[in-house]
Amino acid sequence: MAFENILTTTENGISTITINRPKQLNALNKVTIEELSNAIQSADQDPAVKVIVLTGSGEKAFVAGADIKEFANFSVEEGKKLAAEGQEKLFNLIENAGTPCIAAVNGFALGGGLELAMSCHIRVMSITAKVGLPEVSLGVIPGYGGTQRLAQLVGKGKANEMVFTAGMIGAEEAFQWGLANHVVAPEELLSTCEKIAGKIMKNSSVAISYAIEAINAGYKDGVNGYDAEIDAFGKCFGTEDFKEGTTAFVEKRKPEFPGK
Ligand code: DAK
């Protein structure tokens, strides 16, 4: 698939998707959101892909937000429509993907950029990363799930402060807040993601996709997370991976999961 604003590579089970508008600090315009959506969907459906890594090109930014120049003239209805479409098309898509997504945050992750990182299952940050939700400084609020996911990750009090002040925090603080899983030197960012991916890939991809479903269920309206867990747990017993995992344990060998 040919893309204008993103780069994709797949190697050793890892699909790396790089947002590639470095001159605009990788700001998310409509085309980029569309392309990311297509790339995530195709990686998620590819059985050879076990982990997706999302990053930004250049050394300065992961994503410096939604493209301000593009949404500056939106009306109330356009804003609402685009927030709903964007949330579904990209941010919810990533969160609910069966394939684990790791955000490799290589610099600024602001507004829609932090919302994108927060929709990923795991965040690894370069020590140079700076993150925040500065929307209220532009007269809007986070519109790609940021008010919800930030509060889920760091708690309501810290989320309130970050959103109301429109301030930025560094990677170390993000780690203390629980927003970053790991903070590493810039040159170790992708290799750290690969190490995490390596650990993930040793396990059953089917079980992991059910685990994602069950964990996410607890954050959905009208869904009982425990019931969802019971359902997903039961489904594991019908998989080839489960047979292989338990057989390998009994035979005292490492499992070779077929991913089915
Ligand atoms: N959009 C468009 N262009 C951007 C951009 C952005 N978000 N961020 C940076 N750029 C562009 C700059 O305009 C500049 O382009 P030229 O002037 O060279 O053409 C280039 O990237 C380099 O940026 P700077 O010259 O500003 O670089 P500095 O090192 O001086 O500053 C910075 C770096 C990250 C502190 C600064 O660029 C900055 O403050 N950027 C804006 C951060 C921000 O406020 N981001 C937006 C957050 S609000 C929506 C749903 C969600 C949202 C919106 C709508 N709908 C559903 C409609 C979400 C909104 C947000 O994300």
mmCIF file of N, CA and C and ligand atoms in Angstrom, residues 21-25 27-28 60 64-71 74 78-84 86 108 110-113 115 133-135 137-138 140-144 168, ligand 1:
data_model
loop_
_atom_site.group_PDB
_atom_site.id
_atom_site.type_symbol
_atom_site.label_atom_id
_atom_site.label_comp_id
_atom_site.label_asym_id
_atom_site.label_seq_id
_atom_site.Cartn_x
_atom_site.Cartn_y
_atom_site.Cartn_z
ATOM 1 N N ARG A 21 5.738 13.361 8.759
ATOM 2 C CA ARG A 21 5.581 14.768 8.337
ATOM 3 C C ARG A 21 6.491 15.606 9.234
ATOM 4 N N PRO A 22 7.786 15.321 9.237
ATOM 5 C CA PRO A 22 8.660 15.955 10.241
ATOM 6 C C PRO A 22 8.651 17.474 10.194
ATOM 7 N N LYS A 23 8.454 18.061 9.001
ATOM 8 C CA LYS A 23 8.459 19.535 8.924
ATOM 9 C C LYS A 23 7.284 20.143 9.678
ATOM 10 N N GLN A 24 6.188 19.400 9.803
ATOM 11 C CA GLN A 24 5.009 19.866 10.561
ATOM 12 C C GLN A 24 4.960 19.164 11.918
ATOM 13 N N LEU A 25 6.103 18.681 12.344
ATOM 14 C CA LEU A 25 6.205 17.926 13.611
ATOM 15 C C LEU A 25 5.175 16.792 13.665
ATOM 16 N N ALA A 27 2.218 16.500 12.668
ATOM 17 C CA ALA A 27 0.829 16.835 13.033
ATOM 18 C C ALA A 27 -0.141 15.964 12.237
ATOM 19 N N LEU A 28 -1.224 15.600 12.908
ATOM 20 C CA LEU A 28 -2.208 14.677 12.318
ATOM 21 C C LEU A 28 -3.229 15.427 11.480
ATOM 22 N N LYS A 60 12.441 15.277 16.807
ATOM 23 C CA LYS A 60 11.776 16.300 17.611
ATOM 24 C C LYS A 60 10.389 15.902 18.122
ATOM 25 N N ALA A 64 2.886 16.405 17.146
ATOM 26 C CA ALA A 64 2.627 17.667 17.880
ATOM 27 C C ALA A 64 1.160 18.056 17.840
ATOM 28 N N GLY A 65 0.280 17.072 17.704
ATOM 29 C CA GLY A 65 -1.152 17.358 17.805
ATOM 30 C C GLY A 65 -1.891 17.193 16.494
ATOM 31 N N ALA A 66 -3.194 17.456 16.574
ATOM 32 C CA ALA A 66 -3.976 17.516 15.344
ATOM 33 C C ALA A 66 -3.468 18.724 14.568
ATOM 34 N N ASP A 67 -3.639 18.690 13.249
ATOM 35 C CA ASP A 67 -3.127 19.782 12.414
ATOM 36 C C ASP A 67 -3.987 21.028 12.627
ATOM 37 N N ILE A 68 -3.436 21.977 13.383
ATOM 38 C CA ILE A 68 -4.204 23.164 13.788
ATOM 39 C C ILE A 68 -4.691 23.944 12.572
ATOM 40 N N LYS A 69 -3.830 23.981 11.525
ATOM 41 C CA LYS A 69 -4.201 24.770 10.336
ATOM 42 C C LYS A 69 -5.431 24.165 9.655
ATOM 43 N N GLU A 70 -5.605 22.860 9.819
ATOM 44 C CA GLU A 70 -6.719 22.176 9.146
ATOM 45 C C GLU A 70 -8.046 22.358 9.888
ATOM 46 N N PHE A 71 -8.005 22.320 11.239
ATOM 47 C CA PHE A 71 -9.295 22.370 11.948
ATOM 48 C C PHE A 71 -9.688 23.775 12.402
ATOM 49 N N PHE A 74 -13.296 24.951 11.462
ATOM 50 C CA PHE A 74 -14.435 24.043 11.584
ATOM 51 C C PHE A 74 -15.621 24.685 12.312
ATOM 52 N N GLU A 78 -19.156 20.326 12.316
ATOM 53 C CA GLU A 78 -17.967 19.679 11.721
ATOM 54 C C GLU A 78 -17.046 19.129 12.803
ATOM 55 N N GLY A 79 -16.858 19.928 13.880
ATOM 56 C CA GLY A 79 -16.003 19.506 14.992
ATOM 57 C C GLY A 79 -16.517 18.211 15.596
ATOM 58 N N LYS A 80 -17.833 18.163 15.843
ATOM 59 C CA LYS A 80 -18.452 17.000 16.479
ATOM 60 C C LYS A 80 -18.321 15.758 15.580
ATOM 61 N N LYS A 81 -18.618 15.972 14.288
ATOM 62 C CA LYS A 81 -18.596 14.867 13.326
ATOM 63 C C LYS A 81 -17.170 14.312 13.207
ATOM 64 N N LEU A 82 -16.218 15.233 13.087
ATOM 65 C CA LEU A 82 -14.844 14.774 12.899
ATOM 66 C C LEU A 82 -14.282 14.109 14.150
ATOM 67 N N ALA A 83 -14.691 14.592 15.335
ATOM 68 C CA ALA A 83 -14.226 13.938 16.568
ATOM 69 C C ALA A 83 -14.773 12.514 16.613
ATOM 70 N N ALA A 84 -16.066 12.364 16.304
ATOM 71 C CA ALA A 84 -16.678 11.028 16.351
ATOM 72 C C ALA A 84 -16.027 10.101 15.330
ATOM 73 N N GLY A 86 -13.048 10.416 13.843
ATOM 74 C CA GLY A 86 -11.642 10.172 14.165
ATOM 75 C C GLY A 86 -11.494 9.182 15.292
ATOM 76 N N PHE A 108 7.919 15.455 21.161
ATOM 77 C CA PHE A 108 6.636 16.038 21.558
ATOM 78 C C PHE A 108 5.469 15.088 21.250
ATOM 79 N N LEU A 110 1.705 15.931 21.800
ATOM 80 C CA LEU A 110 0.797 16.964 22.298
ATOM 81 C C LEU A 110 -0.595 16.781 21.704
ATOM 82 N N GLY A 111 -1.601 17.127 22.484
ATOM 83 C CA GLY A 111 -2.965 17.069 21.975
ATOM 84 C C GLY A 111 -3.261 15.709 21.346
ATOM 85 N N GLY A 112 -3.697 15.743 20.079
ATOM 86 C CA GLY A 112 -3.997 14.496 19.363
ATOM 87 C C GLY A 112 -2.822 13.517 19.371
ATOM 88 N N GLY A 113 -1.606 14.026 19.523
ATOM 89 C CA GLY A 113 -0.422 13.148 19.564
ATOM 90 C C GLY A 113 -0.371 12.343 20.843
ATOM 91 N N GLU A 115 -3.025 11.809 22.623
ATOM 92 C CA GLU A 115 -4.224 10.955 22.540
ATOM 93 C C GLU A 115 -3.926 9.690 21.733
ATOM 94 N N LEU A 133 -1.745 17.952 26.969
ATOM 95 C CA LEU A 133 -2.998 18.163 26.229
ATOM 96 C C LEU A 133 -3.285 19.671 26.247
ATOM 97 N N PRO A 134 -2.703 20.426 25.281
ATOM 98 C CA PRO A 134 -2.814 21.890 25.325
ATOM 99 C C PRO A 134 -4.077 22.445 24.673
ATOM 100 N N GLU A 135 -5.081 21.597 24.432
ATOM 101 C CA GLU A 135 -6.250 22.032 23.654
ATOM 102 C C GLU A 135 -6.924 23.285 24.196
ATOM 103 N N SER A 137 -5.792 25.785 25.481
ATOM 104 C CA SER A 137 -5.065 27.015 25.107
ATOM 105 C C SER A 137 -5.452 27.455 23.702
ATOM 106 N N LEU A 138 -6.139 26.557 22.965
ATOM 107 C CA LEU A 138 -6.612 26.902 21.617
ATOM 108 C C LEU A 138 -8.124 27.127 21.604
ATOM 109 N N VAL A 140 -10.347 24.762 22.539
ATOM 110 C CA VAL A 140 -11.087 23.494 22.374
ATOM 111 C C VAL A 140 -10.725 22.574 23.542
ATOM 112 N N ILE A 141 -11.324 21.378 23.552
ATOM 113 C CA ILE A 141 -10.913 20.376 24.544
ATOM 114 C C ILE A 141 -10.403 19.163 23.778
ATOM 115 N N PRO A 142 -9.708 18.247 24.428
ATOM 116 C CA PRO A 142 -9.266 17.044 23.719
ATOM 117 C C PRO A 142 -10.471 16.341 23.091
ATOM 118 N N GLY A 143 -10.363 16.011 21.807
ATOM 119 C CA GLY A 143 -11.528 15.466 21.095
ATOM 120 C C GLY A 143 -11.319 14.066 20.561
ATOM 121 N N TYR A 144 -10.137 13.508 20.815
ATOM 122 C CA TYR A 144 -9.885 12.135 20.359
ATOM 123 C C TYR A 144 -9.710 11.189 21.548
ATOM 124 N N MET A 168 2.827 21.049 29.798
ATOM 125 C CA MET A 168 3.547 19.853 29.308
ATOM 126 C C MET A 168 4.334 19.260 30.458
HETATM 127 N N1 DAK B 1 -0.474 21.600 13.594
HETATM 128 C C1 DAK B 1 0.050 22.134 12.454
HETATM 129 N N2 DAK B 1 1.338 22.522 12.352
HETATM 130 C C2 DAK B 1 2.133 22.352 13.424
HETATM 131 C C3 DAK B 1 1.642 21.809 14.648
HETATM 132 C C4 DAK B 1 0.266 21.417 14.700
HETATM 133 N N3 DAK B 1 -0.289 20.861 15.790
HETATM 134 N N4 DAK B 1 2.657 21.792 15.540
HETATM 135 C C5 DAK B 1 3.723 22.289 14.899
HETATM 136 N N5 DAK B 1 3.420 22.635 13.641
HETATM 137 C C6 DAK B 1 4.304 23.213 12.607
HETATM 138 C C7 DAK B 1 4.569 24.675 12.907
HETATM 139 O O1 DAK B 1 3.502 25.484 12.430
HETATM 140 C C8 DAK B 1 5.865 24.897 12.154
HETATM 141 O O2 DAK B 1 5.557 25.014 10.772
HETATM 142 P P1 DAK B 1 6.189 26.239 9.884
HETATM 143 O O3 DAK B 1 5.791 27.471 10.588
HETATM 144 O O4 DAK B 1 7.666 25.953 9.929
HETATM 145 O O5 DAK B 1 5.556 26.038 8.542
HETATM 146 C C9 DAK B 1 6.600 23.568 12.328
HETATM 147 O O6 DAK B 1 5.585 22.603 12.673
HETATM 148 C C10 DAK B 1 7.633 23.581 13.424
HETATM 149 O O7 DAK B 1 7.007 24.028 14.624
HETATM 150 P P2 DAK B 1 7.597 25.244 15.512
HETATM 151 O O8 DAK B 1 8.369 26.197 14.669
HETATM 152 O O9 DAK B 1 6.468 25.773 16.304
HETATM 153 O O10 DAK B 1 8.617 24.446 16.453
HETATM 154 P P3 DAK B 1 9.096 24.862 17.905
HETATM 155 O O11 DAK B 1 10.260 23.991 18.225
HETATM 156 O O12 DAK B 1 9.277 26.347 18.011
HETATM 157 O O13 DAK B 1 7.876 24.484 18.870
HETATM 158 C C11 DAK B 1 6.055 23.056 19.647
HETATM 159 C C12 DAK B 1 7.495 23.136 19.029
HETATM 160 C C13 DAK B 1 5.609 21.614 19.611
HETATM 161 C C14 DAK B 1 6.138 23.542 21.102
HETATM 162 C C15 DAK B 1 5.120 23.985 18.840
HETATM 163 O O14 DAK B 1 5.226 23.631 17.467
HETATM 164 C C16 DAK B 1 3.689 23.880 19.254
HETATM 165 O O15 DAK B 1 3.296 24.444 20.274
HETATM 166 N N6 DAK B 1 2.903 23.191 18.437
HETATM 167 C C17 DAK B 1 1.489 23.118 18.624
HETATM 168 C C18 DAK B 1 1.130 22.215 19.752
HETATM 169 C C19 DAK B 1 -0.340 22.134 19.887
HETATM 170 O O16 DAK B 1 -0.982 23.057 20.403
HETATM 171 N N7 DAK B 1 -0.897 21.086 19.282
HETATM 172 C C20 DAK B 1 -2.321 20.975 19.064
HETATM 173 C C21 DAK B 1 -2.981 20.488 20.283
HETATM 174 S S1 DAK B 1 -4.693 20.535 20.043
HETATM 175 C C22 DAK B 1 -10.445 17.452 16.569
HETATM 176 C C23 DAK B 1 -10.085 16.456 17.413
HETATM 177 C C24 DAK B 1 -8.961 16.597 18.161
HETATM 178 C C25 DAK B 1 -8.231 17.753 18.084
HETATM 179 C C26 DAK B 1 -8.621 18.743 17.225
HETATM 180 C C27 DAK B 1 -9.739 18.608 16.447
HETATM 181 N N8 DAK B 1 -11.615 17.330 15.751
HETATM 182 C C28 DAK B 1 -12.262 16.056 15.745
HETATM 183 C C29 DAK B 1 -11.984 18.334 14.849
HETATM 184 C C30 DAK B 1 -7.030 17.879 18.816
HETATM 185 C C31 DAK B 1 -6.440 19.042 18.893
HETATM 186 C C32 DAK B 1 -5.053 19.120 19.281
HETATM 187 O O17 DAK B 1 -4.265 18.248 19.073
#
